[in-house]
PDB file of C-alpha atoms in Angstrom:
ATOM      1  CA  MET A   1      32.999-113.580  73.169  1.00 51.00           C
ATOM      2  CA  SER A   2      29.591-114.845  73.590  1.00 51.00           C
ATOM      3  CA  GLN A   3      25.711-113.601  73.903  1.00 51.00           C
ATOM      4  CA  ALA A   4      25.213-114.126  77.848  1.00 54.00           C
ATOM      5  CA  THR A   5      29.187-112.827  78.438  1.00 55.00           C
ATOM      6  CA  ALA A   6      28.786-110.014  76.862  1.00 57.00           C
ATOM      7  CA  GLU A   7      24.860-108.632  78.313  1.00 73.00           C
ATOM      8  CA  LEU A   8      27.742-109.127  82.003  1.00 74.00           C
ATOM      9  CA  PRO A   9      28.680-105.783  83.325  1.00 80.00           C
ATOM     10  CA  PHE A  10      31.827-104.851  82.279  1.00 80.00           C
ATOM     11  CA  ASP A  11      33.331-104.481  86.312  1.00 82.00           C
ATOM     12  CA  MET A  12      31.591-108.233  86.927  1.00 79.00           C
ATOM     13  CA  ARG A  13      33.684-109.730  82.838  1.00 78.00           C
ATOM     14  CA  ALA A  14      36.614-108.286  84.852  1.00 79.00           C
ATOM     15  CA  PHE A  15      36.354-109.806  88.007  1.00 79.00           C
ATOM     16  CA  LEU A  16      35.746-113.770  86.750  1.00 80.00           C
ATOM     17  CA  THR A  17      39.382-112.842  85.042  1.00 79.00           C
ATOM     18  CA  ARG A  18      40.739-113.015  88.788  1.00 79.00           C
ATOM     19  CA  PRO A  19      41.830-115.841  89.382  1.00 73.00           C
ATOM     20  CA  TYR A  20      39.011-115.448  93.480  1.00 74.00           C
ATOM     21  CA  PRO A  21      37.821-118.599  95.002  1.00 79.00           C
ATOM     22  CA  ALA A  22      35.111-120.169  95.005  1.00 82.00           C
ATOM     23  CA  THR A  23      32.793-122.098  96.431  1.00 84.00           C
ATOM     24  CA  PHE A  24      30.967-124.798  94.129  1.00 84.00           C
ATOM     25  CA  THR A  25      28.387-126.520  95.617  1.00 84.00           C
ATOM     26  CA  THR A  26      26.688-130.262  94.636  1.00 83.00           C
ATOM     27  CA  LEU A  27      24.294-132.849  96.339  1.00 82.00           C
ATOM     28  CA  ARG A  28      25.268-136.144  97.255  1.00 81.00           C
ATOM     29  CA  ARG A  29      22.670-138.983  96.867  1.00 80.00           C
ATOM     30  CA  ASP A  30      21.186-138.636  99.802  1.00 86.00           C
ATOM     31  CA  GLY A  31      20.712-134.933  98.890  1.00 82.00           C
ATOM     32  CA  THR A  32      22.361-133.028 100.979  1.00 86.00           C
ATOM     33  CA  PRO A  33      24.654-130.460  99.742  1.00 86.00           C
ATOM     34  CA  HIS A  34      28.543-130.443  99.332  1.00 85.00           C
ATOM     35  CA  VAL A  35      30.544-127.689  99.197  1.00 87.00           C
ATOM     36  CA  THR A  36      34.047-127.244  98.930  1.00 86.00           C
ATOM     37  CA  PRO A  37      36.009-124.392  97.916  1.00 85.00           C
ATOM     38  CA  VAL A  38      37.759-124.750  94.304  1.00 84.00           C
ATOM     39  CA  ARG A  39      39.726-122.050  92.266  1.00 81.00           C
ATOM     40  CA  PHE A  40      38.033-121.328  88.859  1.00 82.00           C
ATOM     41  CA  ALA A  41      39.302-120.125  85.162  1.00 83.00           C
ATOM     42  CA  PHE A  42      36.314-118.328  83.734  1.00 83.00           C
ATOM     43  CA  VAL A  43      36.186-118.232  79.967  1.00 82.00           C
ATOM     44  CA  ALA A  44      35.339-115.312  78.397  1.00 78.00           C
ATOM     45  CA  SER A  45      33.837-116.606  74.402  1.00 79.00           C
ATOM     46  CA  THR A  46      31.834-119.264  76.208  1.00 79.00           C
ATOM     47  CA  GLY A  47      30.652-117.561  78.939  1.00 76.00           C
ATOM     48  CA  LEU A  48      31.729-120.575  80.619  1.00 78.00           C
ATOM     49  CA  ALA A  49      33.785-120.998  84.535  1.00 79.00           C
ATOM     50  CA  GLN A  50      36.377-124.127  84.775  1.00 82.00           C
ATOM     51  CA  VAL A  51      37.146-125.282  87.712  1.00 81.00           C
ATOM     52  CA  THR A  52      39.810-127.817  87.999  1.00 80.00           C
ATOM     53  CA  THR A  53      39.993-130.943  89.835  1.00 83.00           C
ATOM     54  CA  ARG A  54      40.710-134.984  90.550  1.00 86.00           C
ATOM     55  CA  ALA A  55      37.843-136.712  88.846  1.00 86.00           C
ATOM     56  CA  LYS A  56      37.429-138.998  92.300  1.00 89.00           C
ATOM     57  CA  ALA A  57      36.703-135.457  93.964  1.00 87.00           C
ATOM     58  CA  ARG A  58      33.953-136.037  95.990  1.00 84.00           C
ATOM     59  CA  LYS A  59      32.708-132.444  93.187  1.00 82.00           C
ATOM     60  CA  ALA A  60      33.845-134.328  89.965  1.00 83.00           C
ATOM     61  CA  ARG A  61      31.786-137.591  91.438  1.00 84.00           C
ATOM     62  CA  ASN A  62      28.495-135.487  92.055  1.00 80.00           C
ATOM     63  CA  ALA A  63      28.488-133.318  88.470  1.00 79.00           C
ATOM     64  CA  ALA A  64      29.894-136.702  86.928  1.00 82.00           C
ATOM     65  CA  ALA A  65      26.844-138.796  88.174  1.00 81.00           C
ATOM     66  CA  GLY A  66      23.964-135.639  86.797  1.00 78.00           C
ATOM     67  CA  CYS A  67      23.756-133.863  89.765  1.00 71.00           C
ATOM     68  CA  PRO A  68      20.902-131.728  89.588  1.00 60.00           C
ATOM     69  CA  ALA A  69      22.410-128.618  91.807  1.00 55.00           C
ATOM     70  CA  VAL A  70      25.253-127.799  90.568  1.00 57.00           C
ATOM     71  CA  ARG A  71      26.228-124.573  91.617  1.00 57.00           C
ATOM     72  CA  GLY A  72      29.176-122.144  92.037  1.00 60.00           C
ATOM     73  CA  THR A  73      29.563-119.136  94.848  1.00 63.00           C
ATOM     74  CA  PRO A  74      33.072-116.576  93.688  1.00 63.00           C
ATOM     75  CA  ALA A  75      34.645-114.452  96.484  1.00 62.00           C
ATOM     76  CA  GLY A  76      36.081-111.818  95.783  1.00 57.00           C
ATOM     77  CA  PRO A  77      38.804-110.340  98.220  1.00 55.00           C
ATOM     78  CA  ALA A  78      38.183-111.104 101.831  1.00 52.00           C
ATOM     79  CA  GLY A  79      35.807-113.734 101.117  1.00 49.00           C
ATOM     80  CA  ARG A  80      33.757-110.358  99.134  1.00 51.00           C
ATOM     81  CA  ARG A  81      30.797-111.403  96.172  1.00 49.00           C
ATOM     82  CA  PRO A  82      30.849-108.570  93.571  1.00 48.00           C
TER      83      PRO A  82
END
């Protein structure tokens, strides 16, 4: 488990291990946000979340282009955040 993950409260770590949807936001070339729903897998050993997508998807292209604002926001049941 990474140090950053170990510092997360237990309930947050438990939340992140469940398959709740999240939003993933990247910026387009013109600077406008592209927000899309995703599912993610949280890897406690690295403290990272992995998002699965197609290589040609807009979110993947934006991230690969070095998008300066890649952000994820998890949503719990009924869209509630932890």
